[in-house]
mmCIF file of C-alpha atoms in Angstrom:
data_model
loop_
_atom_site.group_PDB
_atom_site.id
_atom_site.type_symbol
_atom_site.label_atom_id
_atom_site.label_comp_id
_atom_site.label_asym_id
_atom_site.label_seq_id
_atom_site.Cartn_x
_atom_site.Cartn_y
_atom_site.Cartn_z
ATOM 1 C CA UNK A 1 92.048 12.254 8.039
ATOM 2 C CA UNK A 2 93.565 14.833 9.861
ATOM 3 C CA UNK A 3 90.444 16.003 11.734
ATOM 4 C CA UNK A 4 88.210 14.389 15.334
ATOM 5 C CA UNK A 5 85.787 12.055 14.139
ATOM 6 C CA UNK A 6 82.783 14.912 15.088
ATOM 7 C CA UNK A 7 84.050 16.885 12.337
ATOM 8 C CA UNK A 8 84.468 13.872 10.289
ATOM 9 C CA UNK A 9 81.154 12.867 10.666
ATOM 10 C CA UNK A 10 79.640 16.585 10.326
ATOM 11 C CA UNK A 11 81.244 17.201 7.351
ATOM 12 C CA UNK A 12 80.063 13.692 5.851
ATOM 13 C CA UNK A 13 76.635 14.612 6.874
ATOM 14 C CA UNK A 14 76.563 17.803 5.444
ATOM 15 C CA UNK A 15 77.042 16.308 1.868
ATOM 16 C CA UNK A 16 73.653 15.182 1.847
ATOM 17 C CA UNK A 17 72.853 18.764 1.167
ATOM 18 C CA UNK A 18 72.051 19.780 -2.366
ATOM 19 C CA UNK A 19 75.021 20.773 -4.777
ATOM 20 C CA UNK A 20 77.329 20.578 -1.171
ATOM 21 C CA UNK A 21 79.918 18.514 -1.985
ATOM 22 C CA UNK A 22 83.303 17.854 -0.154
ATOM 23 C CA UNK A 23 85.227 21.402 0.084
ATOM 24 C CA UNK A 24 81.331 22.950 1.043
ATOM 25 C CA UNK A 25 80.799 20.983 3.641
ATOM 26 C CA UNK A 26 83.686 21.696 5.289
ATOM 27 C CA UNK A 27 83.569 25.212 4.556
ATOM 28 C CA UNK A 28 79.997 24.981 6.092
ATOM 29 C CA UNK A 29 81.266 22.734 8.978
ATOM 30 C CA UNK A 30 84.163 24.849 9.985
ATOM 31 C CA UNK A 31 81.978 28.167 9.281
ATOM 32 C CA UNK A 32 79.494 26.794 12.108
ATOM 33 C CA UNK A 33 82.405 25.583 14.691
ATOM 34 C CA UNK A 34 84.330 28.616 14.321
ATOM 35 C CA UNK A 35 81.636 31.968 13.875
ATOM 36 C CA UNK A 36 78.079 30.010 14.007
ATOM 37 C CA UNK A 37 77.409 27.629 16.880
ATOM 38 C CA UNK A 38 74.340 29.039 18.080
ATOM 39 C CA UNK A 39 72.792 28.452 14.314
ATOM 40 C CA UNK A 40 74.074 24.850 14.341
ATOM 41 C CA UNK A 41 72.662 24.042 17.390
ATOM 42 C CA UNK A 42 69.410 25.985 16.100
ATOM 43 C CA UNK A 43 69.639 23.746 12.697
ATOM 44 C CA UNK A 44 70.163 20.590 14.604
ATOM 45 C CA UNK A 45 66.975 21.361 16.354
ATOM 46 C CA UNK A 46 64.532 22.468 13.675
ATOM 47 C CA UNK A 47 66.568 19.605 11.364
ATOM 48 C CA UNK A 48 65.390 16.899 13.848
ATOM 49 C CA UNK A 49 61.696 18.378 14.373
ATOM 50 C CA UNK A 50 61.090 19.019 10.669
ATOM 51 C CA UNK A 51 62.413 15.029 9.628
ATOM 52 C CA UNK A 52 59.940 13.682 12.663
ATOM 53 C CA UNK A 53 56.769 15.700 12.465
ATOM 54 C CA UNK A 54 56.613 17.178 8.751
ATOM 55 C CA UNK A 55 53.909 14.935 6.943
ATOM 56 C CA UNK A 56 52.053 15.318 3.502
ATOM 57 C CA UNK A 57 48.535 16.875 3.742
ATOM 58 C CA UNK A 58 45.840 14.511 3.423
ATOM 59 C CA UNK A 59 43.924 16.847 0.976
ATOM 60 C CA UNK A 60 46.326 18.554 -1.045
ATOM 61 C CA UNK A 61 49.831 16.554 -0.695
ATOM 62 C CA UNK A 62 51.967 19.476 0.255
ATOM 63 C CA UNK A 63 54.326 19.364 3.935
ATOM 64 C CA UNK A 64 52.013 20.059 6.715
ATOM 65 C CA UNK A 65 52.645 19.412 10.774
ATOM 66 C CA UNK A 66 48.918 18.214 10.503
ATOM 67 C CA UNK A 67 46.581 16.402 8.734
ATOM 68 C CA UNK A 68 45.476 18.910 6.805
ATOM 69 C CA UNK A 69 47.537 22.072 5.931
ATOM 70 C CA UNK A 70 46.788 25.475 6.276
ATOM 71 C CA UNK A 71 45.507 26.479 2.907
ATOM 72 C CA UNK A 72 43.418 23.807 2.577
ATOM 73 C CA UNK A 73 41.766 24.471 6.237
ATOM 74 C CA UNK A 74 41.780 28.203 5.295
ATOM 75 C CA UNK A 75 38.343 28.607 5.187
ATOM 76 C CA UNK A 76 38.728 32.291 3.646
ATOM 77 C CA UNK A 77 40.147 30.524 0.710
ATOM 78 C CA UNK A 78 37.730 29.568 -2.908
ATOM 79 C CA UNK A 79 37.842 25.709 -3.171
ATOM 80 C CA UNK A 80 35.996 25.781 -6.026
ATOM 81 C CA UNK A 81 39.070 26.008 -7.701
ATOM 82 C CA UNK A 82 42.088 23.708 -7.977
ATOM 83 C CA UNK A 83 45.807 24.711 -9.301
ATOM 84 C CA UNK A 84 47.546 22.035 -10.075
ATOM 85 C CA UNK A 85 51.689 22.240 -9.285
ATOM 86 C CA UNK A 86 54.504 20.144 -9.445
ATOM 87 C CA UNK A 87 56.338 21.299 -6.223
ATOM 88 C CA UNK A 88 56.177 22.845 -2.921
ATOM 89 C CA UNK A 89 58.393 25.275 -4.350
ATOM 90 C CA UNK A 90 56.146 26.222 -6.992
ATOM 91 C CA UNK A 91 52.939 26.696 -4.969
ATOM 92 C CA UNK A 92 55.521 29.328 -2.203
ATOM 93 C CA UNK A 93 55.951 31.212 -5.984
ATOM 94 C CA UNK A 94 52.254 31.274 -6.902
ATOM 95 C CA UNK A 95 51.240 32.431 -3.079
ATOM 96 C CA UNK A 96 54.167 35.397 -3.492
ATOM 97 C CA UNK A 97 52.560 36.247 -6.674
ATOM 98 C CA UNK A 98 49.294 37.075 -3.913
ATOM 99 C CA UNK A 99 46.862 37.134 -6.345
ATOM 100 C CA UNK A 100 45.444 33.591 -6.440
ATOM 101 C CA UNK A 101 43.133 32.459 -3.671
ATOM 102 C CA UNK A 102 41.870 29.263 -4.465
ATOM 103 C CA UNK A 103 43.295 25.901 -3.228
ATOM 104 C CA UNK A 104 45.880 23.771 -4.632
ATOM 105 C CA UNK A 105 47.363 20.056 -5.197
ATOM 106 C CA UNK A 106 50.158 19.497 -5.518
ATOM 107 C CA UNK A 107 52.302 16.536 -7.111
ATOM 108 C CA UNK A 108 55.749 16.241 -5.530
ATOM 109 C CA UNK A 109 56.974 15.447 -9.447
ATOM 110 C CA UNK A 110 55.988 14.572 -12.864
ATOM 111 C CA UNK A 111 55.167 11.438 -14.424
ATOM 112 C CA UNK A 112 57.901 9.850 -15.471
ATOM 113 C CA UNK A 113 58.361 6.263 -16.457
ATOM 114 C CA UNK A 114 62.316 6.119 -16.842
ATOM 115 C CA UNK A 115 62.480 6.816 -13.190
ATOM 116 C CA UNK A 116 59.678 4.409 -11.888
ATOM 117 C CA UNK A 117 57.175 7.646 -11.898
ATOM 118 C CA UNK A 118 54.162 7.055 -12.770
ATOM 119 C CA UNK A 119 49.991 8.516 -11.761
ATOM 120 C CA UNK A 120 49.939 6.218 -8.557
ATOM 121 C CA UNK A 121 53.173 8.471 -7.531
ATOM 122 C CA UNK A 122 51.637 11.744 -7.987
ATOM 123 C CA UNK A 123 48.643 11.238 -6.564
ATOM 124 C CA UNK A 124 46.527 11.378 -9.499
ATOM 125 C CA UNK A 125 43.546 9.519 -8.226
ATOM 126 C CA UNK A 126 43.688 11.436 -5.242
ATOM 127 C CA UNK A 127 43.419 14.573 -7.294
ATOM 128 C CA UNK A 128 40.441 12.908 -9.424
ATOM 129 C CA UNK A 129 38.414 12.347 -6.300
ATOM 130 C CA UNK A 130 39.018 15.569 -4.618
ATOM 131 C CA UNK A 131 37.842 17.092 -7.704
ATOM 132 C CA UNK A 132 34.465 14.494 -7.884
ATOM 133 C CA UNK A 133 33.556 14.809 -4.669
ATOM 134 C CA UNK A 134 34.342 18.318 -3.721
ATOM 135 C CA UNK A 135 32.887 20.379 -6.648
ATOM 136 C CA UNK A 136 35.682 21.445 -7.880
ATOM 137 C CA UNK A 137 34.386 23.743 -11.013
ATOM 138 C CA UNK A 138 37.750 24.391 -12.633
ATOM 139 C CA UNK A 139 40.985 23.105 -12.716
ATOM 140 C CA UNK A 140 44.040 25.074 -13.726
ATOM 141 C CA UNK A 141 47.159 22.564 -14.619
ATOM 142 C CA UNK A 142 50.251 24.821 -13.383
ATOM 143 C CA UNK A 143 52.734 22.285 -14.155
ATOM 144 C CA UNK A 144 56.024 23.410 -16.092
ATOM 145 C CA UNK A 145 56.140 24.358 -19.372
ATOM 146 C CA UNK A 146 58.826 21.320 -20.024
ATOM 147 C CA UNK A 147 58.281 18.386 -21.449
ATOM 148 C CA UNK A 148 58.048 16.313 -18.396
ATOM 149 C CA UNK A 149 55.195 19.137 -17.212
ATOM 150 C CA UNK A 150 53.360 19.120 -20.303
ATOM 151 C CA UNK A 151 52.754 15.383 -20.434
ATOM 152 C CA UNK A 152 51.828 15.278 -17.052
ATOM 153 C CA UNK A 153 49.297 18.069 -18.007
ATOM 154 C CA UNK A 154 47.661 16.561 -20.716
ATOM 155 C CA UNK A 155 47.633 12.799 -18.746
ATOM 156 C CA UNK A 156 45.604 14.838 -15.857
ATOM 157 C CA UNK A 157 43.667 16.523 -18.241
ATOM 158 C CA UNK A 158 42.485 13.560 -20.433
ATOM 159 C CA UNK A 159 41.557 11.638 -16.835
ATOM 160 C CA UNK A 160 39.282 14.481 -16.425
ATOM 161 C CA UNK A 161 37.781 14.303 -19.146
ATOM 162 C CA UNK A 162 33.804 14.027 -18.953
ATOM 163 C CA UNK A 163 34.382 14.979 -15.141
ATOM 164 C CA UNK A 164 31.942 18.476 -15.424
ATOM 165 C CA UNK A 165 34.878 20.133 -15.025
ATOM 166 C CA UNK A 166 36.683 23.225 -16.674
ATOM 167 C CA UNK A 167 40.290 22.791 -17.637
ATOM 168 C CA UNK A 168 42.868 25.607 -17.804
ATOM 169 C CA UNK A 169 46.471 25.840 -18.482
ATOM 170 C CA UNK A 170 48.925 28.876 -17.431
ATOM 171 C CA UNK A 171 49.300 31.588 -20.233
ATOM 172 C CA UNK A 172 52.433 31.451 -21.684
ATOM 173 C CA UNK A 173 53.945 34.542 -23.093
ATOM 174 C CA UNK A 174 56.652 37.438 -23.074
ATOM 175 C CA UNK A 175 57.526 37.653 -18.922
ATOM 176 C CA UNK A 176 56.780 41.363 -17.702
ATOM 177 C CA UNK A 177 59.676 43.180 -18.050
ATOM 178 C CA UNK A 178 61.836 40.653 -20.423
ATOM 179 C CA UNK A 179 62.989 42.009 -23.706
ATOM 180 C CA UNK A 180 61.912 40.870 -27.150
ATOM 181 C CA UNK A 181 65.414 40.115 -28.388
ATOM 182 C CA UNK A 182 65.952 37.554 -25.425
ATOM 183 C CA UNK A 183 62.589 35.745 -25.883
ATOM 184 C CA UNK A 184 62.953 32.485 -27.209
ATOM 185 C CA UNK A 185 61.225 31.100 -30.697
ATOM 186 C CA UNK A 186 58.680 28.560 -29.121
ATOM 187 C CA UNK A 187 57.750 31.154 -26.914
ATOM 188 C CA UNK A 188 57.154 33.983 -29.212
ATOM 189 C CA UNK A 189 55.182 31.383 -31.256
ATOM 190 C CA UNK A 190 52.641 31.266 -27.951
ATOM 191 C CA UNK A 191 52.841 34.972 -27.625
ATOM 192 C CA UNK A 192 51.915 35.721 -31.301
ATOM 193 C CA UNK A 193 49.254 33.048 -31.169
ATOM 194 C CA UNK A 194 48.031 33.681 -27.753
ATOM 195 C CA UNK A 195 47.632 37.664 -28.782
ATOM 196 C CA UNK A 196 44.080 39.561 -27.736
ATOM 197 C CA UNK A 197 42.578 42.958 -28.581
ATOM 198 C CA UNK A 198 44.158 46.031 -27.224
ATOM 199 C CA UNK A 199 40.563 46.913 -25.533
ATOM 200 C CA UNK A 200 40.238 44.141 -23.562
ATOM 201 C CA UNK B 1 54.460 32.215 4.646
ATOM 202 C CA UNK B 2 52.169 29.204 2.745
ATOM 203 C CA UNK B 3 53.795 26.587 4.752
ATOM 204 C CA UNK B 4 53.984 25.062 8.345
ATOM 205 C CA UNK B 5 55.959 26.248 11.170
ATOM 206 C CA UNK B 6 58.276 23.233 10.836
ATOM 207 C CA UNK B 7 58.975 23.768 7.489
ATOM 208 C CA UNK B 8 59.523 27.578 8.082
ATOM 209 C CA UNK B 9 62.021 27.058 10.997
ATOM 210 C CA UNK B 10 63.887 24.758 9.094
ATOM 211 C CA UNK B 11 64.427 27.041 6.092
ATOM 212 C CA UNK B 12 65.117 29.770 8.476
ATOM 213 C CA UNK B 13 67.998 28.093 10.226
ATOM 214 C CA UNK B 14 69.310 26.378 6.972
ATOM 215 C CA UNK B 15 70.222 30.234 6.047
ATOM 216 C CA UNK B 16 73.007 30.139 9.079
ATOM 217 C CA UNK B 17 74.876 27.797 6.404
ATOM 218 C CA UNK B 18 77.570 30.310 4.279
ATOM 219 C CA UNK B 19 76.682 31.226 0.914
ATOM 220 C CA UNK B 20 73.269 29.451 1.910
ATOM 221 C CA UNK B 21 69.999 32.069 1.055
ATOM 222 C CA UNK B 22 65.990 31.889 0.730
ATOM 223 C CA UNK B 23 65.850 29.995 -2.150
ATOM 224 C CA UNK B 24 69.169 27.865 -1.381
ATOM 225 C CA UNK B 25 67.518 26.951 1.633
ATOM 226 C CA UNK B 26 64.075 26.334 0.528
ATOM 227 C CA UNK B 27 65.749 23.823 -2.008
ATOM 228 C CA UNK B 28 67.564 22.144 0.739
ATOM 229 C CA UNK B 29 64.651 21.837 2.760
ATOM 230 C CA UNK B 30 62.230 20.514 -0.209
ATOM 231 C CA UNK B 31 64.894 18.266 -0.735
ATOM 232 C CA UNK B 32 65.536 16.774 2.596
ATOM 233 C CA UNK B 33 61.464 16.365 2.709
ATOM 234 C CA UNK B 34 61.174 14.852 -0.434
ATOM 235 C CA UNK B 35 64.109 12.136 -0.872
ATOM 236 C CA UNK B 36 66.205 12.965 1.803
ATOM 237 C CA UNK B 37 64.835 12.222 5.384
ATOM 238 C CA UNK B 38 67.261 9.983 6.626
ATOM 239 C CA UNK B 39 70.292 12.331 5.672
ATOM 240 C CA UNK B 40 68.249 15.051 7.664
ATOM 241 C CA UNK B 41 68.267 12.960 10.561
ATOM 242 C CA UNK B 42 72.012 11.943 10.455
ATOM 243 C CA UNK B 43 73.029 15.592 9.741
ATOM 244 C CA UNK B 44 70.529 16.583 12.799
ATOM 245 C CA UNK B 45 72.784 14.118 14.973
ATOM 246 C CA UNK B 46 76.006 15.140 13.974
ATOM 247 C CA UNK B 47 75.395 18.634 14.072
ATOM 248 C CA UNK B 48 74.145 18.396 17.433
ATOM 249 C CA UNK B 49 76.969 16.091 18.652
ATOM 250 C CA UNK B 50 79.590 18.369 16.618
ATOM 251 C CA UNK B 51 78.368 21.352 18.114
ATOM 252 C CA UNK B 52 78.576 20.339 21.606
ATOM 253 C CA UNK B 53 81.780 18.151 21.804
ATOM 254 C CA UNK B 54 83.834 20.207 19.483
ATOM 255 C CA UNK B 55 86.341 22.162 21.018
ATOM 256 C CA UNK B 56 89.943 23.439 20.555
ATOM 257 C CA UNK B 57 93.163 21.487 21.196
ATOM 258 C CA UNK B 58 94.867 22.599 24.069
ATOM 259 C CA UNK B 59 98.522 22.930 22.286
ATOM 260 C CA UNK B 60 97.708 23.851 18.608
ATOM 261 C CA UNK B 61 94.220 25.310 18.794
ATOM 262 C CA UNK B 62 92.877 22.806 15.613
ATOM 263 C CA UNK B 63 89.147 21.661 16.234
ATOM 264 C CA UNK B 64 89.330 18.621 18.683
ATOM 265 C CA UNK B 65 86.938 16.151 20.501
ATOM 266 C CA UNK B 66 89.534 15.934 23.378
ATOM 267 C CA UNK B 67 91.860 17.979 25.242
ATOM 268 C CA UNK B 68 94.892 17.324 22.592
ATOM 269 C CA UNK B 69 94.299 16.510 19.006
ATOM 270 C CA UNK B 70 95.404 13.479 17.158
ATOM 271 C CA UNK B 71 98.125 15.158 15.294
ATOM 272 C CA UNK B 72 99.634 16.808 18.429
ATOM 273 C CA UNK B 73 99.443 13.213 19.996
ATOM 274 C CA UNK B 74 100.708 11.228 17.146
ATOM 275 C CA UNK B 75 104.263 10.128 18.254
ATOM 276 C CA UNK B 76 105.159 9.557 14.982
ATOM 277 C CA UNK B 77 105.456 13.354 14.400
ATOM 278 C CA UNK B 78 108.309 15.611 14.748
ATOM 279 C CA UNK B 79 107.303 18.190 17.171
ATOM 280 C CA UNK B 80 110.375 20.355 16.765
ATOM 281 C CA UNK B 81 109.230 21.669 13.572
ATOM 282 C CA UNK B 82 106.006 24.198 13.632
ATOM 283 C CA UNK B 83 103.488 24.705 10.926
ATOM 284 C CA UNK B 84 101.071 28.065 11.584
ATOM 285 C CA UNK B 85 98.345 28.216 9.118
ATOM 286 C CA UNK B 86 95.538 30.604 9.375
ATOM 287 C CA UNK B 87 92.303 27.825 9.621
ATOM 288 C CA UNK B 88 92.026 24.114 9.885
ATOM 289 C CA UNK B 89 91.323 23.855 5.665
ATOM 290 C CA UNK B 90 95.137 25.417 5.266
ATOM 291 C CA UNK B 91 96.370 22.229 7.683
ATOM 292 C CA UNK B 92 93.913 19.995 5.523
ATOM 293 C CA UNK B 93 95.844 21.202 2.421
ATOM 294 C CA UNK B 94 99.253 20.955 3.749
ATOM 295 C CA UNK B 95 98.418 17.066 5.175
ATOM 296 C CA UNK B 96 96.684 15.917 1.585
ATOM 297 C CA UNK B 97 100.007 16.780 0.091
ATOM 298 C CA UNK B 98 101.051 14.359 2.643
ATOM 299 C CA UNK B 99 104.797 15.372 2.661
ATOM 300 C CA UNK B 100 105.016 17.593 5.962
ATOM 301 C CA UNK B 101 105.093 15.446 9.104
ATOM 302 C CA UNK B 102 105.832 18.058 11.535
ATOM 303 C CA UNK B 103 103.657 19.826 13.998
ATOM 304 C CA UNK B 104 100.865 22.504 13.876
ATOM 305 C CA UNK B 105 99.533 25.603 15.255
ATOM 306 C CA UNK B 106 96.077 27.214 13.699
ATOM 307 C CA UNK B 107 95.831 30.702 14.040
ATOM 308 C CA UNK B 108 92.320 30.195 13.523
ATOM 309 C CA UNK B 109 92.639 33.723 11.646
ATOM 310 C CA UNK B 110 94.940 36.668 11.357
ATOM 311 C CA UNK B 111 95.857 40.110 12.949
ATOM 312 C CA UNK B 112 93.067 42.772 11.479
ATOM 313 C CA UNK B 113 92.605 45.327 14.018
ATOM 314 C CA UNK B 114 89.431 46.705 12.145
ATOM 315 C CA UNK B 115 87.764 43.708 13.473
ATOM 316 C CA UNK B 116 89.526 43.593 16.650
ATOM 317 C CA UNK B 117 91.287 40.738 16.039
ATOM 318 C CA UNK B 118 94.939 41.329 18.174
ATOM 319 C CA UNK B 119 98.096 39.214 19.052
ATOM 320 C CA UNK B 120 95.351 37.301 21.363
ATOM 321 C CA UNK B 121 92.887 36.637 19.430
ATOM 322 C CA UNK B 122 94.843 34.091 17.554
ATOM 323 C CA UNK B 123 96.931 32.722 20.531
ATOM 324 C CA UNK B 124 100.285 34.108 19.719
ATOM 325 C CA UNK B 125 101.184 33.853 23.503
ATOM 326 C CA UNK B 126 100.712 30.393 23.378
ATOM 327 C CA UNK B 127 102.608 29.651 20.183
ATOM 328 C CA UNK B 128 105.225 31.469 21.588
ATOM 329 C CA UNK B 129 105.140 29.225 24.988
ATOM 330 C CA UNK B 130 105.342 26.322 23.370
ATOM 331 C CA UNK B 131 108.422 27.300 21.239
ATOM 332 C CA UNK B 132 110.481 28.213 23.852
ATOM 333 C CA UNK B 133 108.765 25.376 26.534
ATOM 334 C CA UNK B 134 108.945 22.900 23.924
ATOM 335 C CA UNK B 135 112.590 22.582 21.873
ATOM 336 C CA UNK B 136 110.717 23.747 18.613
ATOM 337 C CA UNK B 137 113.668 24.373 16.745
ATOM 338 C CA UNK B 138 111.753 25.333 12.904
ATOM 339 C CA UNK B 139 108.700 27.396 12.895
ATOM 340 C CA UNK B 140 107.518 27.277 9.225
ATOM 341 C CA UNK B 141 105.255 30.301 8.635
ATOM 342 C CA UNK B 142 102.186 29.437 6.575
ATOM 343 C CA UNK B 143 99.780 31.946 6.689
ATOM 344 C CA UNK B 144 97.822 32.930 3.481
ATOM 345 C CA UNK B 145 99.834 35.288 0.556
ATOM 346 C CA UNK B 146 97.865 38.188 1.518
ATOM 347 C CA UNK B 147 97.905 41.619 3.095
ATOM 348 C CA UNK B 148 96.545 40.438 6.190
ATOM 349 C CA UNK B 149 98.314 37.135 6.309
ATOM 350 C CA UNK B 150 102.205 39.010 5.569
ATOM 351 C CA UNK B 151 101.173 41.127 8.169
ATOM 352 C CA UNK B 152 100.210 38.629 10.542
ATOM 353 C CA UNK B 153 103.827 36.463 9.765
ATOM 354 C CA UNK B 154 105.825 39.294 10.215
ATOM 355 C CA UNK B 155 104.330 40.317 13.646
ATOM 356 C CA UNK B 156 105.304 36.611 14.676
ATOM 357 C CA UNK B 157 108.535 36.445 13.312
ATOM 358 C CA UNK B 158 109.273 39.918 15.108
ATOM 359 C CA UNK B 159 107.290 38.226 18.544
ATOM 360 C CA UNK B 160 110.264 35.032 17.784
ATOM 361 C CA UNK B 161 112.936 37.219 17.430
ATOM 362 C CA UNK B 162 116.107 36.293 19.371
ATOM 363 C CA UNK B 163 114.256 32.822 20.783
ATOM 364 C CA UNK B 164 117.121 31.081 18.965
ATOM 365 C CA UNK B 165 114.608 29.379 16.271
ATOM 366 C CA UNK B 166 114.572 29.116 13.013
ATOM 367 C CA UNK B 167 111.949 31.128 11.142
ATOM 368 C CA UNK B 168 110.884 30.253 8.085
ATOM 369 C CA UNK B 169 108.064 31.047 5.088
ATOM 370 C CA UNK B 170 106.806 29.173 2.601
ATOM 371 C CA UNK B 171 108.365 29.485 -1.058
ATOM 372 C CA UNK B 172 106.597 31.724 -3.521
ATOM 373 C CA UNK B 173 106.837 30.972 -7.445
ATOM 374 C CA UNK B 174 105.194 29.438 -10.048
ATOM 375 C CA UNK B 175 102.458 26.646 -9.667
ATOM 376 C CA UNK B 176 103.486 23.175 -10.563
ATOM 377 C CA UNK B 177 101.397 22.878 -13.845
ATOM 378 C CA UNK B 178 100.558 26.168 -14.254
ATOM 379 C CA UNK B 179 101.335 28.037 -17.710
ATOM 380 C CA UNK B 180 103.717 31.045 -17.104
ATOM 381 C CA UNK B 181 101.298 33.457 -19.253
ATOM 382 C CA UNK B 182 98.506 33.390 -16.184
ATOM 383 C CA UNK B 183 101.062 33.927 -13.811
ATOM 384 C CA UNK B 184 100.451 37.600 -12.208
ATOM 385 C CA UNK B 185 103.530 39.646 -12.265
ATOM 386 C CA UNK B 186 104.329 39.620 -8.453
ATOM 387 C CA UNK B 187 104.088 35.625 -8.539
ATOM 388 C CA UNK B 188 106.531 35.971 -11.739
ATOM 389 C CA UNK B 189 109.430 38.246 -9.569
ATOM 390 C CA UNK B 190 109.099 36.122 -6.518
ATOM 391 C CA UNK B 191 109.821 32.976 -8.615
ATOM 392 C CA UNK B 192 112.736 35.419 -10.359
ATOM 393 C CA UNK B 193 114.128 36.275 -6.938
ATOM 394 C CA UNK B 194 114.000 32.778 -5.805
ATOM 395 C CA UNK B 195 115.338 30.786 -8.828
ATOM 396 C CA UNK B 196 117.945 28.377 -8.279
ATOM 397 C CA UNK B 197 120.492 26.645 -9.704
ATOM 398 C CA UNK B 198 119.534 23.562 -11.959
ATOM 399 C CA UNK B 199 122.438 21.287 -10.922
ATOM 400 C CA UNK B 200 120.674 21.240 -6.827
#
């Protein structure tokens, strides 16, 4: 290699970045030495913090710093009600959205078998007690309309079965704004049969 | 933001990355949470490490750990022939075709007065010390086939003019492998002006 083994090592280390592979990382890497030292130092830092003090919430599963995140200590927040998600990632789009205030739990995955996933993984018991002992009145299984999601969905949902508990799925539908021509069959089949009354 | 400081920092300075924004960050930083922790760690070492040791080679400007790089170093080179490329990837190209064994010097840029980047800027004093201090008897100039990167060979060459050198620039023509139908036209007269005969 032509380069000092810092560089070397940077640009190795960089590849553990998702979709950065060997020409990214050292665009990245020389990008930082060159124009961006103050952010790599800056990365470095909040890199390190985030790998040793970023934890899953005892309540809900998502990253917290402490025991119990934010939402779940937000005591302006309805409890009552649990949305269930598959990632972090999906919870950030649900909060953007701004209308939902009740709490959440969330699964870091889907089952899946193939790859060694199964409830123990996801935290299903967890979620079963939480809802038990907390009186949790409804449940609203935000998972992703795949096929992963789906099963995942309808596991949770026949575990709760019984529980005193009411069960909801996401709507699915024409997105606001998305043309009729670009809609998919399966999901103008949901639209048509999902339909309601113009007065409602 | 729904998450913890930690988290937020992290995502924050992921975005110092090129081509890296909110979501591209978010991902990386779900990621390195989820299956990636030890990566996180390594990259927060050698980012740290990189950003503090790295500097710039004393004779050809390339990123270094110590005063002189390896290539300047290596005895096995022949230091009377001079490479200048704009950026250490152009001197990564040009030693993974592993033919040139000569010496370096990285511009680390070129001559765009918009942006005030002059004749210092990208060390042409020094190149021009260490041609005449050094015996170079071949500068080869390598800077990019643009506007910019002409501009910035031809202000050399002039700066080199009568310090009994040779100047030279890198052939233009058609891409080994390439089809002559994708060729753009300038490529195509360049590779007309330069044709030679068969029998050499």
């Amino acid at each position: 290699m032509a380069f000092s083994p810092l560089v070397d090592e940077l640009v190795e280390s960089l590849r553990c970045l998702p979709g950065v592979g060997q020409k990214t990382a050292q665009r990245m890497a020389f990008h930082l030495l060159e124009r961006g030292r103050s952010g790599g130092v800056r990365l470095a830092g909040a890199l390190g913090n985030a790998m040793d003090g970023v934890r899953r919430c005892e309540s809900c599963q998502n990253f917290s710093d402490t025991e119990t995140c934010g939402i779940c200590e937000n005591p302006g927040r309805n409890n009552g009600t649990l949305c269930v998600v598959e990632s972090p990632s999906d919870l950030l789009a649900i909060e953007q959205s701004g209308d939902y205030r009740g709490g959440y739990f969330v699964l870091m995955g889907h089952l899946s078998p193939i790859d060694g996933v199964g409830p123990e993984e996801i935290g299903v018991e967890r979620l079963i007690n939480r809802v038990v002992h907390q009186g949790v009145s409804e449940v609203i299984l935000a998972t992703n309309p795949t096929v992963e999601g789906e099963a995942t969905a309808h596991y949770i949902a026949d575990r709760l079965d019984g529980k005193d508990v009411l069960i909801t799925r996401l709507a699915h539908g024409i997105p606001v704004g998305g043309e009729l021509g670009y809609v998919d069959g399966f999901t103008l089949t949901h639209a048509f049969r999902g339909r309601k009354p113009l007065s409602e």
